[in-house]
Short mmCIF file of C-alpha atoms in Angstrom, two decimals:
data_model
loop_
_atom_site.label_atom_id
_atom_site.label_comp_id
_atom_site.label_asym_id
_atom_site.label_seq_id
_atom_site.Cartn_x
_atom_site.Cartn_y
_atom_site.Cartn_z
CA MET P 185 -0.09 -0.01 0.28
CA ASN P 186 1.54 3.08 -1.00
CA PHE P 187 0.12 6.69 -0.29
CA ALA P 188 1.80 10.11 0.42
CA THR P 189 2.63 11.40 3.92
CA ALA P 190 2.93 15.61 4.26
CA ASP P 191 5.84 15.83 2.02
CA ARG P 192 5.06 12.57 0.11
CA SER P 193 7.99 10.68 1.95
CA ALA P 194 7.28 6.82 3.66
CA ARG P 195 4.71 5.82 5.68
CA VAL P 196 5.06 2.81 8.44
CA GLU P 197 2.70 0.47 9.47
CA VAL P 198 1.58 0.87 12.97
CA GLU P 199 1.55 -2.19 15.25
CA LEU P 200 -2.43 -2.59 15.86
CA ALA P 201 -1.88 -3.34 19.57
CA LYS P 202 -0.42 0.26 19.71
CA ALA P 203 -2.94 2.12 17.35
CA TYR P 204 -4.90 3.43 20.43
CA ARG P 205 -1.97 5.60 20.77
CA LEU P 206 -2.72 7.52 17.50
CA LEU P 207 -5.45 8.85 19.26
CA ASN P 208 -4.94 9.03 23.19
CA HIS P 209 -3.97 12.35 23.31
CA GLY P 210 -6.97 13.66 21.73
CA PRO P 211 -6.49 15.15 17.90
CA THR P 212 -9.09 16.03 15.60
CA VAL P 213 -9.37 13.64 13.04
CA LEU P 214 -10.94 13.50 9.20
CA VAL P 215 -13.16 10.75 9.13
CA GLY P 216 -13.59 9.21 5.39
CA ALA P 217 -15.59 6.98 3.93
CA ARG P 218 -16.86 5.45 0.19
CA HIS P 219 -19.61 4.02 -1.08
CA GLY P 220 -20.89 3.18 -4.88
CA GLY P 221 -18.00 5.36 -6.26
CA VAL P 222 -18.48 8.41 -4.09
CA ARG P 223 -15.96 9.26 -1.65
CA ASN P 224 -16.52 12.09 1.18
CA VAL P 225 -14.54 13.28 4.49
CA MET P 226 -15.90 15.22 7.25
CA ALA P 227 -13.97 16.59 10.56
CA ALA P 228 -14.38 15.16 13.59
CA ALA P 229 -12.77 16.22 17.25
CA TRP P 230 -15.25 13.85 18.88
CA ASN P 231 -13.25 10.48 18.78
CA MET P 232 -11.48 8.65 21.28
CA PRO P 233 -10.09 5.10 21.33
CA LEU P 234 -12.38 2.32 22.94
CA ASP P 235 -10.09 -0.82 23.41
CA PHE P 236 -6.43 -1.97 22.99
CA THR P 237 -6.72 -5.65 21.14
CA PRO P 238 -8.45 -5.59 18.88
CA PRO P 239 -8.46 -2.10 18.74
CA LYS P 240 -11.54 -0.40 18.52
CA ILE P 241 -12.46 3.61 18.55
CA ALA P 242 -15.48 5.61 19.06
CA VAL P 243 -16.36 8.46 16.79
CA VAL P 244 -19.37 11.04 16.33
CA ILE P 245 -21.16 11.37 13.08
CA ASP P 246 -24.10 13.82 13.03
CA LYS P 247 -27.60 12.44 11.13
CA SER P 248 -26.67 16.01 9.03
CA THR P 249 -23.34 14.52 7.18
CA PHE P 250 -22.80 13.10 3.90
CA THR P 251 -20.38 10.80 5.41
CA ARG P 252 -22.65 9.30 7.61
CA GLY P 253 -24.72 7.52 4.59
CA LEU P 254 -21.57 6.23 3.20
CA VAL P 255 -20.35 4.65 6.62
CA GLU P 256 -23.89 2.93 7.10
CA ALA P 257 -23.97 1.68 3.44
CA SER P 258 -20.16 0.51 3.20
CA GLY P 259 -19.54 -0.66 6.71
CA ARG P 260 -16.30 0.80 6.69
CA PHE P 261 -14.65 3.94 7.38
CA THR P 262 -11.26 5.88 7.91
CA LEU P 263 -9.50 8.21 10.71
CA SER P 264 -7.09 10.30 9.01
CA VAL P 265 -4.90 12.56 11.53
CA PRO P 266 -4.46 15.98 10.11
CA CYS P 267 -1.35 18.22 10.98
CA ARG P 268 -0.56 21.97 11.42
CA ALA P 269 0.11 22.13 7.89
CA GLN P 270 -3.70 21.26 6.96
CA ALA P 271 -5.31 23.64 9.87
CA ALA P 272 -6.99 25.83 7.24
CA LEU P 273 -8.00 22.73 5.16
CA VAL P 274 -9.41 20.56 8.09
CA THR P 275 -11.74 24.00 9.15
CA ARG P 276 -12.64 23.99 5.39
CA ILE P 277 -13.63 20.59 5.11
CA GLY P 278 -15.89 20.86 8.44
CA ALA P 279 -17.51 24.13 6.79
CA CYS P 280 -18.79 22.57 3.88
CA SER P 281 -20.89 19.30 3.05
CA GLY P 282 -20.50 16.51 0.56
CA ARG P 283 -24.29 16.64 -0.09
CA GLU P 284 -23.48 19.98 -2.00
CA ILE P 285 -20.03 19.70 -3.28
CA ASP P 286 -17.55 17.22 -4.31
CA LYS P 287 -14.96 18.20 -1.58
CA ALA P 288 -11.84 16.54 -3.48
CA ALA P 289 -12.82 18.39 -6.54
CA THR P 290 -13.40 21.84 -4.66
CA LEU P 291 -10.82 22.34 -2.16
CA ASP P 292 -7.55 23.12 -2.76
CA GLY P 293 -5.27 20.69 -0.92
CA LEU P 294 -7.51 17.49 -0.07
CA ARG P 295 -6.25 14.61 -2.11
CA TYR P 296 -7.45 11.25 -1.25
CA ALA P 297 -4.57 8.40 -1.77
CA ASP P 298 -5.10 6.10 -4.46
CA ILE P 299 -6.19 3.12 -2.74
CA PRO P 300 -8.91 0.67 -3.50
CA ASP P 301 -11.96 0.60 -0.80
CA ALA P 302 -10.42 3.34 1.85
CA THR P 303 -10.52 7.29 1.67
CA LEU P 304 -7.17 8.08 3.27
CA VAL P 305 -6.48 12.22 2.99
CA GLU P 306 -2.87 12.63 1.52
CA GLY P 307 -0.30 14.71 3.91
CA CYS P 308 -1.89 13.45 7.12
CA VAL P 309 0.50 12.02 9.87
CA ALA P 310 -1.76 8.91 10.51
CA TRP P 311 -4.37 7.02 9.37
CA LEU P 312 -6.89 4.00 10.92
CA ASP P 313 -9.08 1.99 8.50
CA CYS P 314 -11.92 0.72 10.51
CA ARG P 315 -14.52 -1.73 9.85
CA LEU P 316 -17.74 -0.49 11.41
CA LEU P 317 -19.11 -2.49 14.31
CA PRO P 318 -22.87 -2.07 13.45
CA GLU P 319 -25.03 -0.52 16.74
CA PRO P 320 -27.90 0.80 15.04
CA GLN P 321 -29.82 1.96 18.40
CA LEU P 322 -26.44 3.85 19.06
CA GLN P 323 -25.97 5.34 15.72
CA GLN P 324 -29.64 6.39 15.80
CA ASN P 325 -29.91 7.72 19.84
CA TYR P 326 -26.64 9.16 20.04
CA ASP P 327 -25.05 9.69 16.50
CA LEU P 328 -22.06 7.54 18.08
CA PHE P 329 -20.03 4.86 15.74
CA LEU P 330 -17.89 2.30 16.55
CA GLY P 331 -15.22 1.08 14.75
CA GLU P 332 -12.45 -1.79 14.55
CA VAL P 333 -9.31 -0.72 13.59
CA THR P 334 -8.08 -3.17 10.97
CA ALA P 335 -4.92 -1.20 9.73
CA ALA P 336 -3.06 1.71 10.78
CA TRP P 337 -0.24 3.69 9.57
CA ALA P 338 1.81 6.85 10.54
CA ASP P 339 4.23 9.15 9.18
CA PRO P 340 7.83 8.21 10.62
CA ARG P 341 9.27 11.66 11.04
CA VAL P 342 6.74 12.11 13.78
CA TRP P 343 5.93 8.26 14.95
CA ARG P 344 8.81 6.64 16.28
CA ALA P 345 8.85 3.10 18.40
CA GLY P 346 5.36 3.00 18.59
CA ARG P 347 4.88 6.78 19.95
CA TRP P 348 4.14 10.51 18.66
CA VAL P 349 7.42 12.64 18.51
CA PHE P 350 7.08 16.00 17.16
CA ASP P 351 10.59 17.61 18.05
CA GLY P 352 11.75 19.41 14.96
CA HIS P 353 8.41 18.94 12.93
CA ASP P 354 6.27 21.99 13.70
CA GLU P 355 4.12 21.52 10.61
CA LEU P 356 3.43 18.02 11.58
CA ARG P 357 2.11 18.69 15.09
CA THR P 358 -1.30 17.12 15.35
CA LEU P 359 -4.60 19.71 15.74
CA HIS P 360 -6.54 19.61 18.55
CA HIS P 361 -9.79 21.73 18.19
CA VAL P 362 -10.61 24.74 20.73
CA ALA P 363 -13.51 26.16 18.89
CA GLY P 364 -14.36 28.02 15.71
CA GLY P 365 -11.51 26.66 13.70
CA ASN P 366 -8.46 27.40 16.51
CA TYR P 367 -6.66 24.50 17.21
CA PHE P 368 -3.85 24.04 19.97
CA LEU P 369 -0.81 22.18 18.78
CA PRO P 370 1.00 19.63 21.25
CA GLY P 371 3.73 21.32 23.09
CA ALA P 372 5.86 20.13 25.48
CA MET P 373 5.79 16.83 26.91
CA VAL P 374 5.79 15.99 30.55
CA SER P 375 6.42 13.16 32.33
CA GLY P 376 4.48 12.25 35.86
CA MET C 28 -21.11 25.73 45.44
CA ASN C 29 -17.50 26.09 46.76
CA PHE C 30 -14.63 24.25 45.70
CA ALA C 31 -10.45 25.24 45.35
CA THR C 32 -8.93 25.42 42.08
CA ALA C 33 -5.26 25.10 41.59
CA ASP C 34 -4.22 27.47 44.18
CA ARG C 35 -7.77 27.61 45.71
CA SER C 36 -8.73 30.48 43.92
CA ALA C 37 -12.13 31.29 42.09
CA ARG C 38 -14.01 28.58 40.16
CA VAL C 39 -16.64 29.85 37.57
CA GLU C 40 -19.63 28.23 36.02
CA VAL C 41 -19.56 27.06 32.69
CA GLU C 42 -22.33 27.61 30.39
CA LEU C 43 -23.82 24.23 29.77
CA ALA C 44 -24.07 24.90 25.65
CA LYS C 45 -20.30 25.39 25.81
CA ALA C 46 -19.38 22.59 28.42
CA TYR C 47 -18.25 20.51 25.68
CA ARG C 48 -15.57 22.67 24.82
CA LEU C 49 -13.81 21.58 28.21
CA LEU C 50 -13.48 18.10 26.45
CA ASN C 51 -12.91 19.35 22.73
CA HIS C 52 -9.36 19.58 22.55
CA GLY C 53 -8.62 16.09 24.04
CA PRO C 54 -7.39 16.53 27.54
CA THR C 55 -6.80 13.11 30.13
CA VAL C 56 -9.47 13.38 32.78
CA LEU C 57 -10.17 11.98 36.23
CA VAL C 58 -13.40 9.89 36.64
CA GLY C 59 -14.97 10.23 39.88
CA ALA C 60 -17.67 8.71 41.76
CA ARG C 61 -19.12 7.93 45.10
CA HIS C 62 -21.58 5.73 46.76
CA GLY C 63 -22.59 4.85 50.22
CA GLY C 64 -19.84 7.07 51.71
CA VAL C 65 -17.30 5.43 49.23
CA ARG C 66 -15.60 7.56 46.95
CA ASN C 67 -12.76 6.96 44.13
CA VAL C 68 -11.30 8.39 41.36
CA MET C 69 -9.42 7.07 38.35
CA ALA C 70 -7.61 8.45 35.35
CA ALA C 71 -9.08 8.27 32.10
CA ALA C 72 -7.62 9.44 28.82
CA TRP C 73 -10.52 7.74 26.54
CA ASN C 74 -13.16 10.45 26.63
CA MET C 75 -15.04 12.78 24.69
CA PRO C 76 -17.81 15.30 24.21
CA LEU C 77 -20.91 13.32 22.60
CA ASP C 78 -23.33 15.97 22.22
CA PHE C 79 -24.18 19.85 22.71
CA THR C 80 -27.61 20.52 24.25
CA PRO C 81 -27.61 19.03 26.51
CA PRO C 82 -24.43 18.38 27.11
CA LYS C 83 -23.56 14.54 26.89
CA ILE C 84 -19.95 12.92 27.19
CA ALA C 85 -18.72 9.38 26.57
CA VAL C 86 -15.87 7.63 28.69
CA VAL C 87 -14.25 4.28 28.83
CA ILE C 88 -14.28 2.67 32.22
CA ASP C 89 -12.88 -0.67 32.18
CA LYS C 90 -14.55 -3.65 34.39
CA SER C 91 -11.47 -3.97 36.35
CA THR C 92 -11.90 -0.58 37.94
CA PHE C 93 -13.46 0.10 41.60
CA THR C 94 -14.98 3.39 40.13
CA ARG C 95 -17.21 1.77 37.70
CA GLY C 96 -19.11 -0.18 40.65
CA LEU C 97 -19.49 3.23 42.11
CA VAL C 98 -20.84 4.90 38.89
CA GLU C 99 -23.39 1.97 38.11
CA ALA C 100 -24.77 2.06 41.89
CA SER C 101 -24.87 5.85 42.13
CA GLY C 102 -25.74 6.78 38.95
CA ARG C 103 -23.63 9.65 38.80
CA PHE C 104 -20.03 10.28 37.92
CA THR C 105 -17.69 13.12 37.58
CA LEU C 106 -15.03 14.54 35.05
CA SER C 107 -12.55 16.31 36.72
CA VAL C 108 -9.90 18.11 34.15
CA PRO C 109 -6.32 17.83 35.60
CA CYS C 110 -3.39 20.29 34.66
CA ARG C 111 0.09 19.99 34.74
CA ALA C 112 1.15 20.59 38.25
CA GLN C 113 -0.85 17.77 38.89
CA ALA C 114 0.87 15.26 36.56
CA ALA C 115 2.58 13.17 38.68
CA LEU C 116 -0.84 12.61 40.71
CA VAL C 117 -2.76 11.77 37.59
CA THR C 118 -0.25 8.89 36.97
CA ARG C 119 -0.24 7.71 40.30
CA ILE C 120 -4.00 7.81 40.43
CA GLY C 121 -4.02 5.38 37.26
CA ALA C 122 -1.48 3.15 38.72
CA CYS C 123 -3.22 2.20 41.77
CA SER C 124 -6.66 0.69 42.29
CA GLY C 125 -9.40 1.86 45.04
CA ARG C 126 -10.13 -1.97 45.55
CA GLU C 127 -6.78 -1.92 47.24
CA ILE C 128 -6.51 1.72 48.74
CA ASP C 129 -8.38 4.75 49.90
CA LYS C 130 -6.48 6.96 47.24
CA ALA C 131 -7.43 10.08 48.89
CA ALA C 132 -5.95 8.84 51.94
CA THR C 133 -2.87 7.45 50.50
CA LEU C 134 -2.02 9.65 47.49
CA ASP C 135 -0.26 12.79 48.61
CA GLY C 136 -1.91 15.97 46.50
CA LEU C 137 -5.19 14.10 45.92
CA ARG C 138 -8.12 15.73 47.86
CA TYR C 139 -11.98 15.95 47.19
CA ALA C 140 -13.91 18.84 47.19
CA ASP C 141 -16.52 19.03 50.24
CA ILE C 142 -19.64 19.07 47.86
CA PRO C 143 -22.47 16.68 48.61
CA ASP C 144 -23.26 14.01 46.13
CA ALA C 145 -20.08 14.92 43.80
CA THR C 146 -16.48 13.70 43.71
CA LEU C 147 -14.64 16.64 42.47
CA VAL C 148 -11.06 16.69 42.54
CA GLU C 149 -9.14 19.82 43.94
CA GLY C 150 -6.41 21.40 42.18
CA CYS C 151 -8.02 20.42 38.69
CA VAL C 152 -8.84 23.23 36.21
CA ALA C 153 -12.19 22.13 34.94
CA TRP C 154 -15.00 19.94 36.14
CA LEU C 155 -18.02 18.32 34.83
CA ASP C 156 -20.87 16.50 37.06
CA CYS C 157 -22.60 14.02 35.00
CA ARG C 158 -25.84 11.93 35.54
CA LEU C 159 -25.56 8.62 34.03
CA LEU C 160 -27.32 7.64 30.88
CA PRO C 161 -27.79 4.07 31.55
CA GLU C 162 -26.74 1.66 28.45
CA PRO C 163 -26.24 -1.79 30.14
CA GLN C 164 -25.33 -3.61 26.91
CA LEU C 165 -23.07 -0.72 25.97
CA GLN C 166 -21.45 -0.88 29.38
CA GLN C 167 -21.13 -4.42 29.34
CA ASN C 168 -20.08 -4.96 25.72
CA TYR C 169 -17.66 -2.19 25.17
CA ASP C 170 -17.13 -0.63 28.67
CA LEU C 171 -18.67 2.43 27.45
CA PHE C 172 -20.47 4.74 29.67
CA LEU C 173 -22.52 7.98 28.66
CA GLY C 174 -23.23 10.76 30.52
CA GLU C 175 -25.45 13.89 30.72
CA VAL C 176 -23.39 17.21 31.86
CA THR C 177 -25.77 18.53 34.27
CA ALA C 178 -22.98 21.27 35.71
CA ALA C 179 -19.87 22.50 34.77
CA TRP C 180 -17.06 24.77 36.23
CA ALA C 181 -13.56 26.09 35.32
CA ASP C 182 -10.85 27.86 36.44
CA PRO C 183 -11.18 31.45 35.61
CA ARG C 184 -7.51 32.00 35.02
CA VAL C 185 -7.17 29.59 31.86
CA TRP C 186 -11.32 29.70 30.91
CA ARG C 187 -12.24 32.95 29.70
CA ALA C 188 -15.09 33.86 27.50
CA GLY C 189 -16.10 30.07 26.94
CA ARG C 190 -12.62 28.83 25.93
CA TRP C 191 -9.25 27.48 27.07
CA VAL C 192 -6.70 30.29 27.29
CA PHE C 193 -3.46 29.00 28.73
CA ASP C 194 -1.09 31.64 28.22
CA GLY C 195 0.63 32.71 31.28
CA HIS C 196 -0.61 29.85 33.12
CA ASP C 197 1.90 26.66 31.92
CA GLU C 198 1.21 25.06 35.33
CA LEU C 199 -2.63 24.98 34.57
CA ARG C 200 -2.11 23.45 31.17
CA THR C 201 -3.98 20.35 30.31
CA LEU C 202 -2.73 16.90 30.06
CA HIS C 203 -2.90 14.89 27.08
CA HIS C 204 -1.49 11.24 27.41
CA VAL C 205 0.76 10.14 24.70
CA ALA C 206 2.09 6.57 26.84
CA GLY C 207 3.50 5.36 30.07
CA GLY C 208 2.69 8.86 32.09
CA ASN C 209 3.86 11.08 29.62
CA TYR C 210 1.46 13.87 28.42
CA PHE C 211 1.69 16.62 25.77
CA LEU C 212 0.70 20.07 26.89
CA PRO C 213 -1.38 22.08 24.91
CA GLY C 214 1.02 24.36 23.07
CA ALA C 215 0.71 27.27 20.51
CA MET C 216 -2.64 28.03 18.97
CA VAL C 217 -3.19 28.06 15.21
CA SER C 218 -6.05 29.27 13.26
CA GLY C 219 -7.39 27.59 10.24
#
């Protein structure tokens, strides 16, 4: 599988037992899905790891989103973890709907990797490919979607020995949504 | 209601419609609960907002935890959002079980606010008081607990006009767990 990281350099597979660490520190993600030849991606600050092995994740996907229909129809979705270089793109992705426009054809800088059956956003720093764990009542009542992570990758410039290390790569720091298109970047690391 | 923030200064109520923003950027939290005169608190990196109004949140509470029984028995729980000054305390809280020790009697620096029917940890920078939304299958199958936020507070030194502002208060920055007791602090803010 060959897709591009932020500067189209290499990407490495993430051991599934450590895939939870991609989301552990609370980044905003892009949720992607495809069905019947149609792809879309949306922004989601509301996501979290749910289990270690097999790795599972939870993400909130509102009823108003176009992505939701693609997830429910295909039974699969992806999480791409965007970085500082993509902050404006993430906000733009979140401000329009795939019901109205083809985001990849409209938004500068949004490119999907050329991978069958997955919708991974190029230029991100990590990606999780997920199988929907169907929970219709949960989806209907809470807009809450659960997935099992079946594969995960990260940009080796910022993912070393199974954890995030952003030193020297400010443009690749993950985005943590505050409000209104403002994001904290992960800063200093402390040990407790 | 009167309880102490990091240096026992004031705390302000957070408008419920903005309570989701306390967790939006992905901090590790302390989950507290009490039942029958027994209190406990545990650390949880796996949490997220679930809805705006009324505000709801989701958090993973493992079957092995003592806190889980208190939550299920009382139908209530709290999330306290700890800060840099508490990094070592958070790691210690996560490394022992209320089944074996009374954490507040054993761990230096862990104090519960003197508030009836809630277990709020003093010295944190935000607090959410929650009513459990009982979903027994979800709890059993995924260790996933949902709550409606019925009240929320924050430390006004770092919570201004409805959002986090940590400038000038490094000791009050929230903790974002990486792995093994290492935490990112929120650093620079970028607009996208």
